[in-house]
Tab-separated table of C-alpha atoms and ligand atoms in Angstrom:
chain	number	residue	atom	x	y	z
D	11	UNK	CA	18.461	-1.558	2.421
D	12	UNK	CA	17.552	-5.150	1.252
D	13	UNK	CA	16.389	-6.486	4.770
D	14	UNK	CA	13.240	-6.209	6.513
D	15	UNK	CA	13.060	-3.435	9.441
D	16	UNK	CA	10.593	-3.084	12.346
D	17	UNK	CA	8.599	-0.878	10.263
D	18	UNK	CA	7.991	-3.604	7.837
D	19	UNK	CA	5.853	-5.955	10.271
D	20	UNK	CA	2.952	-5.665	12.711
D	21	UNK	CA	3.934	-5.961	16.114
D	22	UNK	CA	0.623	-5.216	17.595
D	23	UNK	CA	-0.027	-7.813	20.541
D	24	UNK	CA	3.291	-9.644	19.890
D	25	UNK	CA	5.907	-10.636	22.040
D	26	UNK	CA	8.901	-9.267	20.617
D	27	UNK	CA	12.652	-10.803	21.419
D	28	UNK	CA	15.284	-8.231	20.723
D	29	UNK	CA	18.953	-8.682	20.576
D	30	UNK	CA	20.106	-5.364	21.940
D	31	UNK	CA	23.831	-4.265	22.525
D	32	UNK	CA	23.766	-3.175	26.174
D	33	UNK	CA	27.579	-4.242	26.425
D	34	UNK	CA	28.222	-1.004	28.892
D	35	UNK	CA	30.882	-0.076	31.075
D	36	UNK	CA	30.308	-1.225	34.687
D	37	UNK	CA	31.675	0.775	37.657
D	38	UNK	CA	33.497	-2.314	39.257
D	39	UNK	CA	34.435	-5.978	38.395
D	40	UNK	CA	34.377	-6.986	41.743
D	41	UNK	CA	31.152	-8.748	42.725
D	42	UNK	CA	31.101	-7.816	46.224
D	43	UNK	CA	30.736	-4.287	45.197
D	44	UNK	CA	27.453	-2.423	44.131
D	45	UNK	CA	27.833	-2.241	40.278
D	46	UNK	CA	26.431	0.427	38.249
D	47	UNK	CA	26.517	1.176	34.680
D	48	UNK	CA	28.890	4.062	34.058
D	49	UNK	CA	27.871	4.993	30.624
D	50	UNK	CA	24.566	4.291	29.381
D	51	UNK	CA	25.227	5.506	25.825
D	52	UNK	CA	24.290	2.184	24.263
D	53	UNK	CA	21.333	1.891	26.284
D	54	UNK	CA	20.192	5.171	25.080
D	55	UNK	CA	20.860	4.410	21.470
D	56	UNK	CA	18.391	1.429	21.629
D	57	UNK	CA	15.543	3.792	22.743
D	58	UNK	CA	14.196	4.684	19.472
D	59	UNK	CA	13.869	0.896	18.660
D	60	UNK	CA	12.431	-0.188	22.104
D	61	UNK	CA	9.919	2.959	22.044
D	62	UNK	CA	8.767	2.274	18.679
D	63	UNK	CA	8.056	-1.237	19.483
D	64	UNK	CA	6.195	-0.128	22.890
D	65	UNK	CA	4.197	2.585	20.930
D	66	UNK	CA	3.242	0.111	18.651
D	67	UNK	CA	1.724	-2.389	21.105
D	68	UNK	CA	4.366	-4.958	21.768
D	69	UNK	CA	5.640	-6.778	24.631
D	70	UNK	CA	9.500	-6.843	24.787
D	71	UNK	CA	11.956	-9.589	25.637
D	72	UNK	CA	15.228	-7.933	25.606
D	73	UNK	CA	18.723	-9.589	25.418
D	74	UNK	CA	22.126	-8.751	25.471
D	75	UNK	CA	25.943	-9.815	26.154
D	76	UNK	CA	27.732	-7.721	28.871
D	77	UNK	CA	31.530	-8.139	29.296
D	78	UNK	CA	33.648	-11.331	28.918
D	79	UNK	CA	32.217	-13.763	31.562
D	80	UNK	CA	33.427	-17.294	31.483
D	81	UNK	CA	30.196	-18.731	32.671
D	82	UNK	CA	26.912	-17.475	34.983
D	83	UNK	CA	29.653	-17.719	37.847
D	84	UNK	CA	31.270	-14.790	36.960
D	85	UNK	CA	28.277	-12.908	38.451
D	86	UNK	CA	29.855	-9.436	38.252
D	87	UNK	CA	28.583	-9.710	34.764
D	88	UNK	CA	25.089	-10.093	35.718
D	89	UNK	CA	22.814	-7.812	34.178
D	90	UNK	CA	21.160	-6.089	37.301
D	91	UNK	CA	22.634	-2.641	37.040
D	92	UNK	CA	21.612	-2.894	33.067
D	93	UNK	CA	18.038	-3.538	34.123
D	94	UNK	CA	18.115	-0.178	36.573
D	95	UNK	CA	19.734	1.925	33.757
D	96	UNK	CA	17.287	0.789	31.128
D	97	UNK	CA	14.578	1.255	33.523
D	98	UNK	CA	15.505	4.950	34.075
D	99	UNK	CA	16.079	5.366	30.509
D	100	UNK	CA	12.564	4.087	29.411
D	101	UNK	CA	10.763	5.717	32.201
D	102	UNK	CA	9.081	2.502	32.993
D	103	UNK	CA	9.510	-0.862	34.938
D	104	UNK	CA	11.896	-3.558	33.902
D	105	UNK	CA	11.218	-7.082	34.798
D	106	UNK	CA	14.797	-8.831	35.124
D	107	UNK	CA	15.102	-12.647	35.525
D	108	UNK	CA	18.421	-14.320	36.633
D	109	UNK	CA	18.580	-16.719	33.405
D	110	UNK	CA	18.667	-16.477	29.596
D	111	UNK	CA	16.446	-19.615	29.270
D	112	UNK	CA	14.872	-21.843	31.496
D	113	UNK	CA	11.491	-22.237	33.460
D	114	UNK	CA	11.707	-18.808	34.982
D	115	UNK	CA	12.496	-16.936	31.941
D	116	UNK	CA	9.831	-18.792	29.843
D	117	UNK	CA	6.980	-18.124	32.631
D	118	UNK	CA	8.098	-14.417	32.725
D	119	UNK	CA	7.977	-14.048	29.062
D	120	UNK	CA	4.557	-16.208	28.940
D	121	UNK	CA	2.867	-13.398	31.453
D	122	UNK	CA	3.967	-10.469	29.504
D	123	UNK	CA	1.285	-7.797	28.569
D	124	UNK	CA	1.863	-5.185	25.729
D	125	UNK	CA	4.045	-2.441	27.207
D	126	UNK	CA	5.831	-4.737	29.354
D	127	UNK	CA	9.773	-5.025	29.403
D	128	UNK	CA	11.588	-7.961	30.380
D	129	UNK	CA	15.191	-8.441	30.437
D	130	UNK	CA	16.977	-11.483	30.151
D	131	UNK	CA	20.428	-12.414	31.896
D	132	UNK	CA	23.888	-12.268	30.143
D	133	UNK	CA	23.511	-14.383	27.006
D	134	UNK	CA	27.355	-15.468	27.601
D	135	UNK	CA	26.325	-17.126	30.694
D	136	UNK	CA	25.285	-19.624	28.498
D	137	UNK	CA	28.133	-21.752	26.883
D	138	UNK	CA	25.989	-22.258	23.767
D	139	UNK	CA	25.698	-18.442	23.019
D	140	UNK	CA	29.512	-18.440	21.274
D	141	UNK	CA	28.648	-21.869	19.871
D	142	UNK	CA	25.563	-20.903	18.061
D	143	UNK	CA	23.744	-23.782	19.903
D	144	UNK	CA	20.626	-24.292	17.999
D	145	UNK	CA	18.729	-25.606	21.199
D	146	UNK	CA	19.805	-22.197	23.227
D	147	UNK	CA	18.651	-20.220	19.976
D	148	UNK	CA	15.238	-22.342	19.634
D	149	UNK	CA	14.485	-21.810	23.618
D	150	UNK	CA	15.103	-18.006	22.926
D	151	UNK	CA	12.977	-17.790	19.686
D	152	UNK	CA	10.196	-19.839	21.784
D	153	UNK	CA	9.468	-17.121	24.162
D	154	UNK	CA	8.373	-14.749	21.486
D	155	UNK	CA	6.472	-14.039	18.158
D	156	UNK	CA	8.817	-11.803	16.524
D	157	UNK	CA	12.753	-11.671	16.479
D	158	UNK	CA	14.485	-8.107	16.035
D	159	UNK	CA	18.484	-7.579	15.970
D	160	UNK	CA	19.630	-4.194	16.721
D	161	UNK	CA	22.933	-5.372	17.720
D	162	UNK	CA	24.963	-4.336	14.448
D	163	UNK	CA	28.271	-4.681	16.731
D	164	UNK	CA	27.588	-8.214	17.213
D	165	UNK	CA	26.622	-9.075	13.844
D	166	UNK	CA	29.520	-10.472	12.427
D	167	UNK	CA	29.399	-13.331	15.119
D	168	UNK	CA	27.064	-16.280	14.559
D	169	UNK	CA	25.993	-16.590	18.213
D	170	UNK	CA	22.964	-18.200	19.601
D	171	UNK	CA	21.215	-14.925	20.322
D	172	UNK	CA	22.045	-13.484	16.922
D	173	UNK	CA	22.380	-15.668	13.785
D	174	UNK	CA	20.788	-18.611	15.679
D	175	UNK	CA	17.741	-16.819	17.332
D	176	UNK	CA	16.795	-15.430	13.858
D	177	UNK	CA	17.058	-18.736	12.075
D	178	UNK	CA	15.218	-20.478	15.031
D	179	UNK	CA	12.209	-17.554	14.487
D	180	UNK	CA	12.094	-18.260	11.012
D	181	UNK	CA	11.966	-22.108	11.619
D	182	UNK	CA	8.950	-21.242	13.685
D	183	UNK	CA	7.315	-19.082	11.123
D	184	UNK	CA	7.808	-15.635	12.638
D	185	UNK	CA	9.487	-12.617	11.386
D	186	UNK	CA	13.162	-11.831	12.100
D	187	UNK	CA	13.974	-8.084	11.081
D	188	UNK	CA	16.402	-5.239	11.635
D	189	UNK	CA	15.854	-2.704	14.288
D	190	UNK	CA	16.686	1.067	13.713
D	191	UNK	CA	20.134	1.096	14.899
D	192	UNK	CA	20.960	-1.952	12.711
D	193	UNK	CA	18.791	-0.238	9.683
D	194	UNK	CA	20.796	2.707	10.157
D	195	UNK	CA	24.205	0.819	10.026
D	196	UNK	CA	23.339	-0.803	6.869
D	197	UNK	CA	21.968	2.032	5.185
D	198	UNK	CA	25.003	4.117	5.707
D	199	UNK	CA	27.732	1.272	5.260
D	200	UNK	CA	25.930	-0.772	3.213
D	201	UNK	CA	25.606	2.001	0.416
D	202	UNK	CA	29.166	2.766	0.530
D	203	UNK	CA	29.883	-1.064	-0.251
D	204	UNK	CA	27.252	-1.529	-3.105
D	205	UNK	CA	26.751	1.874	-4.547
D	206	UNK	CA	29.342	4.310	-3.373
D	207	UNK	CA	29.149	8.052	-4.508
D	208	UNK	CA	32.721	9.224	-6.232
D	209	UNK	CA	35.206	10.548	-5.874
D	210	UNK	CA	35.516	8.163	-3.237
D	211	UNK	CA	38.507	8.570	-1.074
D	212	UNK	CA	39.299	6.027	1.752
D	213	UNK	CA	41.726	6.676	4.527
D	214	UNK	CA	43.471	3.980	6.498
D	215	UNK	CA	45.476	3.913	9.761
D	216	UNK	CA	45.822	2.377	13.158
D	217	UNK	CA	48.496	-0.114	14.393
D	218	UNK	CA	48.527	-3.047	11.903
D	219	UNK	CA	48.382	-3.756	8.077
D	220	UNK	CA	48.235	-7.482	8.732
D	221	UNK	CA	44.528	-7.054	10.271
D	222	UNK	CA	43.286	-5.128	7.315
D	223	UNK	CA	44.631	-6.549	4.133
D	224	UNK	CA	41.228	-7.665	3.010
D	225	UNK	CA	39.806	-4.538	3.711
D	226	UNK	CA	42.174	-2.374	1.845
D	227	UNK	CA	42.066	-5.010	-1.048
D	228	UNK	CA	38.223	-4.494	-1.184
D	229	UNK	CA	38.809	-0.561	-0.884
D	230	UNK	CA	41.124	-0.872	-3.544
D	231	UNK	CA	38.387	-2.248	-5.940
D	232	UNK	CA	35.983	0.494	-5.034
D	233	UNK	CA	37.802	3.806	-3.955
D	234	UNK	CA	39.348	6.217	-6.141
D	235	UNK	CA	42.319	6.752	-3.694
D	236	UNK	CA	43.235	5.640	-0.311
D	237	UNK	CA	45.359	7.397	2.110
D	238	UNK	CA	47.415	5.884	4.645
D	239	UNK	CA	48.511	7.113	7.865
D	240	UNK	CA	49.437	5.777	11.514
D	241	UNK	CA	51.156	2.744	12.284
D	242	UNK	CA	50.156	1.005	9.066
D	243	UNK	CA	51.902	3.381	7.099
D	244	UNK	CA	55.257	2.581	8.672
D	245	UNK	CA	55.222	-1.060	7.250
D	246	UNK	CA	54.285	0.594	3.593
D	247	UNK	CA	57.124	3.123	3.831
D	248	UNK	CA	59.597	0.172	5.016
D	249	UNK	CA	58.106	-1.651	2.173
D	250	UNK	CA	59.340	1.169	-0.089
D	251	UNK	CA	63.004	0.868	1.496
D	252	UNK	CA	62.595	3.738	3.779
D	253	UNK	CA	64.366	3.194	7.065
D	254	UNK	CA	61.805	3.606	9.877
D	255	UNK	CA	64.159	3.433	12.804
D	256	UNK	CA	62.189	1.801	16.138
D	257	UNK	CA	58.769	2.694	14.761
D	258	UNK	CA	56.125	-0.265	14.631
D	259	UNK	CA	56.738	-2.239	11.377
D	260	UNK	CA	55.362	-5.376	10.588
D	261	UNK	CA	58.095	-7.220	9.172
D	262	UNK	CA	55.863	-10.125	8.170
D	263	UNK	CA	53.519	-7.933	6.041
D	264	UNK	CA	56.231	-6.585	3.961
D	265	UNK	CA	55.637	-8.685	1.270
D	266	UNK	CA	51.943	-7.934	1.406
D	267	UNK	CA	52.763	-4.079	1.516
D	268	UNK	CA	54.768	-4.483	-1.549
D	269	UNK	CA	52.010	-6.362	-3.393
D	270	UNK	CA	49.604	-3.451	-2.592
D	271	UNK	CA	51.906	-0.873	-3.784
D	272	UNK	CA	52.681	-2.623	-7.092
D	273	UNK	CA	48.923	-3.314	-7.621
D	274	UNK	CA	48.028	0.211	-6.972
D	275	UNK	CA	50.929	2.528	-6.691
D	276	UNK	CA	49.108	5.546	-8.065
D	277	UNK	CA	46.336	5.078	-5.651
D	278	UNK	CA	47.890	4.504	-2.410
D	279	UNK	CA	49.012	7.555	-1.020
D	280	UNK	CA	51.556	7.873	1.997
D	281	UNK	CA	52.960	9.949	4.382
D	282	UNK	CA	56.060	12.357	3.206
D	283	UNK	CA	56.701	13.590	6.771
D	284	UNK	CA	56.262	11.925	10.157
D	285	UNK	CA	56.129	13.086	13.982
D	286	UNK	CA	58.912	10.993	15.425
D	287	UNK	CA	59.982	10.408	19.138
D	288	UNK	CA	62.724	8.662	20.835
D	289	UNK	CA	60.235	6.775	23.170
D	290	UNK	CA	56.485	5.282	23.381
D	291	UNK	CA	55.380	7.959	25.780
D	292	UNK	CA	52.894	10.634	26.444
D	293	UNK	CA	55.497	13.426	27.044
D	294	UNK	CA	58.251	12.173	24.720
D	295	UNK	CA	60.219	14.824	23.087
D	296	UNK	CA	59.139	15.003	19.416
D	297	UNK	CA	60.122	16.549	16.000
D	298	UNK	CA	58.871	16.520	12.437
D	299	UNK	CA	61.053	14.862	9.858
D	300	UNK	CA	60.852	13.651	6.109
D	301	UNK	CA	59.909	9.940	5.980
D	302	UNK	CA	63.666	9.470	4.430
D	303	UNK	CA	65.295	11.095	7.537
D	304	UNK	CA	63.846	8.981	10.414
D	305	UNK	CA	66.728	8.228	13.025
D	306	UNK	CA	67.728	4.714	14.101
D	307	UNK	CA	66.358	5.508	17.349
D	308	UNK	CA	63.269	7.299	16.360
D	309	UNK	CA	59.772	6.100	16.106
D	310	UNK	CA	56.828	7.752	14.074
D	311	UNK	CA	53.852	8.442	16.287
D	312	UNK	CA	51.992	10.674	14.242
D	313	UNK	CA	51.797	12.166	10.356
D	314	UNK	CA	53.271	15.310	9.846
D	315	UNK	CA	52.011	18.737	8.400
D	316	UNK	CA	53.296	18.303	4.740
D	317	UNK	CA	51.206	14.941	4.797
D	318	UNK	CA	48.195	16.637	6.415
D	319	UNK	CA	48.294	19.477	3.903
D	320	UNK	CA	48.777	16.700	1.098
D	321	UNK	CA	45.878	14.680	2.630
D	322	UNK	CA	43.545	17.718	2.848
D	323	UNK	CA	44.140	18.340	-1.024
D	324	UNK	CA	43.702	14.846	-1.988
D	325	UNK	CA	39.989	14.972	-0.117
D	326	UNK	CA	38.780	18.158	-1.899
D	327	UNK	CA	35.933	17.131	-4.118
D	328	UNK	CA	35.293	13.811	-2.486
D	329	UNK	CA	31.818	12.718	-2.397
D	330	UNK	CA	32.418	9.912	-0.236
D	331	UNK	CA	35.007	9.307	2.426
D	332	UNK	CA	35.358	6.032	4.571
D	333	UNK	CA	37.948	6.352	7.712
D	334	UNK	CA	39.346	3.722	9.472
D	335	UNK	CA	42.377	3.842	11.801
D	336	UNK	CA	43.883	6.712	13.594
D	337	UNK	CA	46.725	8.601	11.960
D	338	UNK	CA	48.922	8.470	15.075
D	339	UNK	CA	48.959	7.413	18.733
D	340	UNK	CA	45.832	9.241	19.422
D	341	UNK	CA	45.766	8.294	23.151
D	342	UNK	CA	48.739	10.540	23.744
D	343	UNK	CA	47.746	14.351	23.315
D	344	UNK	CA	50.592	15.106	21.781
D	345	UNK	CA	50.477	12.523	18.868
D	346	UNK	CA	46.740	13.228	18.296
D	347	UNK	CA	47.250	16.321	16.194
D	348	UNK	CA	47.215	14.394	12.968
D	349	UNK	CA	44.320	12.536	13.867
D	350	UNK	CA	42.439	15.756	15.298
D	351	UNK	CA	43.122	17.687	12.016
D	352	UNK	CA	42.161	14.978	9.919
D	353	UNK	CA	38.688	14.872	11.824
D	354	UNK	CA	38.117	18.586	11.400
D	355	UNK	CA	39.065	18.370	7.786
D	356	UNK	CA	36.569	15.666	7.477
D	357	UNK	CA	33.827	17.543	9.304
D	358	UNK	CA	34.371	20.507	6.772
D	359	UNK	CA	33.831	17.933	3.863
D	360	UNK	CA	30.522	17.221	5.437
D	361	UNK	CA	29.571	21.002	5.463
D	362	UNK	CA	30.311	20.917	1.846
D	363	UNK	CA	28.197	18.073	0.948
D	364	UNK	CA	30.290	14.812	1.287
D	365	UNK	CA	29.116	11.613	2.852
D	366	UNK	CA	31.593	10.723	5.672
D	367	UNK	CA	31.691	7.432	7.285
D	368	UNK	CA	33.840	6.380	10.068
D	369	UNK	CA	34.520	2.473	10.835
D	370	UNK	CA	36.648	0.691	13.651
D	371	UNK	CA	36.330	1.357	17.604
D	372	UNK	CA	39.430	3.081	17.683
D	373	UNK	CA	38.625	5.479	15.248
D	374	UNK	CA	35.059	6.102	16.687
D	375	UNK	CA	36.705	6.723	19.893
D	376	UNK	CA	38.970	9.249	18.437
D	377	UNK	CA	36.411	11.182	16.488
D	378	UNK	CA	34.468	11.347	19.931
D	379	UNK	CA	37.448	12.600	21.677
D	380	UNK	CA	37.839	15.229	19.026
D	381	UNK	CA	33.976	16.227	19.771
D	382	UNK	CA	33.197	15.750	16.250
D	383	UNK	CA	30.767	12.803	16.406
D	384	UNK	CA	27.795	14.572	15.383
D	385	UNK	CA	29.638	16.490	12.799
D	386	UNK	CA	29.903	13.293	10.658
D	387	UNK	CA	27.359	11.490	8.204
D	388	UNK	CA	28.137	8.320	10.192
D	389	UNK	CA	29.995	6.960	13.031
D	390	UNK	CA	29.727	3.125	13.231
D	391	UNK	CA	28.882	1.684	16.635
D	392	UNK	CA	30.427	-1.745	15.418
D	393	UNK	CA	34.089	-2.071	15.721
D	394	UNK	CA	34.717	-5.408	14.136
D	395	UNK	CA	31.200	-5.682	12.325
D	396	UNK	CA	31.574	-2.388	10.512
D	397	UNK	CA	35.326	-3.326	9.072
D	398	UNK	CA	33.868	-6.853	8.233
D	399	UNK	CA	30.916	-5.236	6.161
D	400	UNK	CA	33.306	-2.885	4.376
D	401	UNK	CA	35.481	-5.918	3.453
D	402	UNK	CA	32.480	-6.765	1.619
D	403	UNK	CA	31.803	-9.961	3.736
D	404	UNK	CA	28.112	-10.864	4.433
D	405	UNK	CA	27.935	-10.682	8.335
D	406	UNK	CA	25.890	-13.714	9.648
D	407	UNK	CA	23.658	-11.807	12.060
D	408	UNK	CA	22.465	-9.597	9.110
D	409	UNK	CA	22.203	-12.675	6.458
D	410	UNK	CA	19.602	-14.223	8.718
D	411	UNK	CA	17.271	-11.661	8.734
D	412	UNK	CA	14.175	-11.581	6.426
D	413	UNK	CA	14.783	-10.097	3.046
D	414	UNK	CA	12.411	-7.103	1.779
X	6	ADP	P1	40.408	0.658	14.677
X	6	ADP	O1	39.593	0.428	16.182
X	6	ADP	O2	39.528	2.275	14.311
X	6	ADP	O3	40.212	-0.066	13.441
X	6	ADP	P2	43.030	0.072	15.068
X	6	ADP	O4	42.690	-0.665	16.170
X	6	ADP	O5	43.514	-0.479	13.889
X	6	ADP	O6	41.978	1.251	14.531
X	6	ADP	O7	44.298	1.220	15.668
X	6	ADP	C1	44.135	1.739	16.503
X	6	ADP	C2	45.423	2.108	17.202
X	6	ADP	O8	46.526	2.323	16.483
X	6	ADP	C3	45.532	2.857	18.599
X	6	ADP	O9	45.508	2.641	19.529
X	6	ADP	C4	46.538	3.833	18.069
X	6	ADP	O10	47.669	4.258	19.160
X	6	ADP	C5	47.540	2.875	17.112
X	6	ADP	N1	48.619	3.627	16.148
X	6	ADP	C6	48.285	4.608	15.631
X	6	ADP	N2	49.161	4.990	14.893
X	6	ADP	C7	50.376	4.541	15.287
X	6	ADP	C8	51.715	4.310	15.269
X	6	ADP	N3	52.320	5.518	14.565
X	6	ADP	N4	52.445	3.730	15.732
X	6	ADP	C9	52.076	2.786	16.843
X	6	ADP	N5	50.599	2.911	17.144
X	6	ADP	C10	49.856	3.593	16.346
X	7	MG	MG1	40.903	-1.173	17.347
């Protein structure tokens, strides 16, 4: 990795501003309720970085966004429940202030001693956060000596607490470095972009191709093959002239699909059969049909067994696999078969020595649902950020960190 991490700097006696991803699920959206954190996975995921810094003599100033508040008036998104869950996970007290920046926050930060932990209010309570307001960024950086970004999932947005705070810290002569979570993402996904092992097979699925044309283009340059399933495959099949019935097909994207097929007809591998239903429902009656035999009133909701068999063959011997996008409507158990079977095939490939990386929010959720997260080489925590990185884009939150 070409960016400095917390292991490259001395944090002893320093105040460290850490941008974490504490965007956790809450028990209620009603400000009159007692709101609690219902899943502290993201808080626990930050512990290696936080404990490392504390063990090395730092005092911590933590900040994160939480939900989508319009302003500080959306008090149901206050960080108080996060402070409680964090204190529980860390096993030490957490000081919480009710502002992101300002006199109270600055005073609390100034009186921190090594080992102390301060949690600032929801960064999106400040209008300047999403605008990457340099004054907000400077006020954040002013409270600390060091900036650490451990929120990979927010790295594709130039916000005041990400890109802005890193720049502001550098402007005042302090280091801006990656935490362990960020470092792990960059090592895993970064190597797939810059120095992929071969044979390299990409698997793409999900709902739409229009969101992912740039990603497919970039993968076509790097990967030896791309296997296509899910709703995305319908648009490719329609571009080949198949009648896809009532399936999700993006008519507007058909010319792009045709261009991709012409550019890479040998390396784009499409389904040969699909699971179809008469309606979009969890309990819809279904059957397996050849892609040439989709009825006018049928929609494809999963890949079929012949396709899976072919995909398995195509994956044999792969050294690197990147997967983005479920093979079907995995939210419905009945149409999760292709996605689950593929996840299992990939878990076996890891046992055979391949590197398998999963990017995308729904894809990570599908692997989690199949209970195979721990079997994969890497399951990215950043939905949009992982896709933009794989597109070959420079993410502003990462670009702003100090080079090694
Ligand atoms: P990710 O978040 O991993 O990037 P996407 O958001 O692109 O993935 O796609 C996930 C969505 O695609 C899921 O909600 C899933 O139901 C949907 N999907 C997959 N296959 C189909 C299909 N055949 N028809 C309609 N929707 C599909
Ligand atoms: Mg998604």
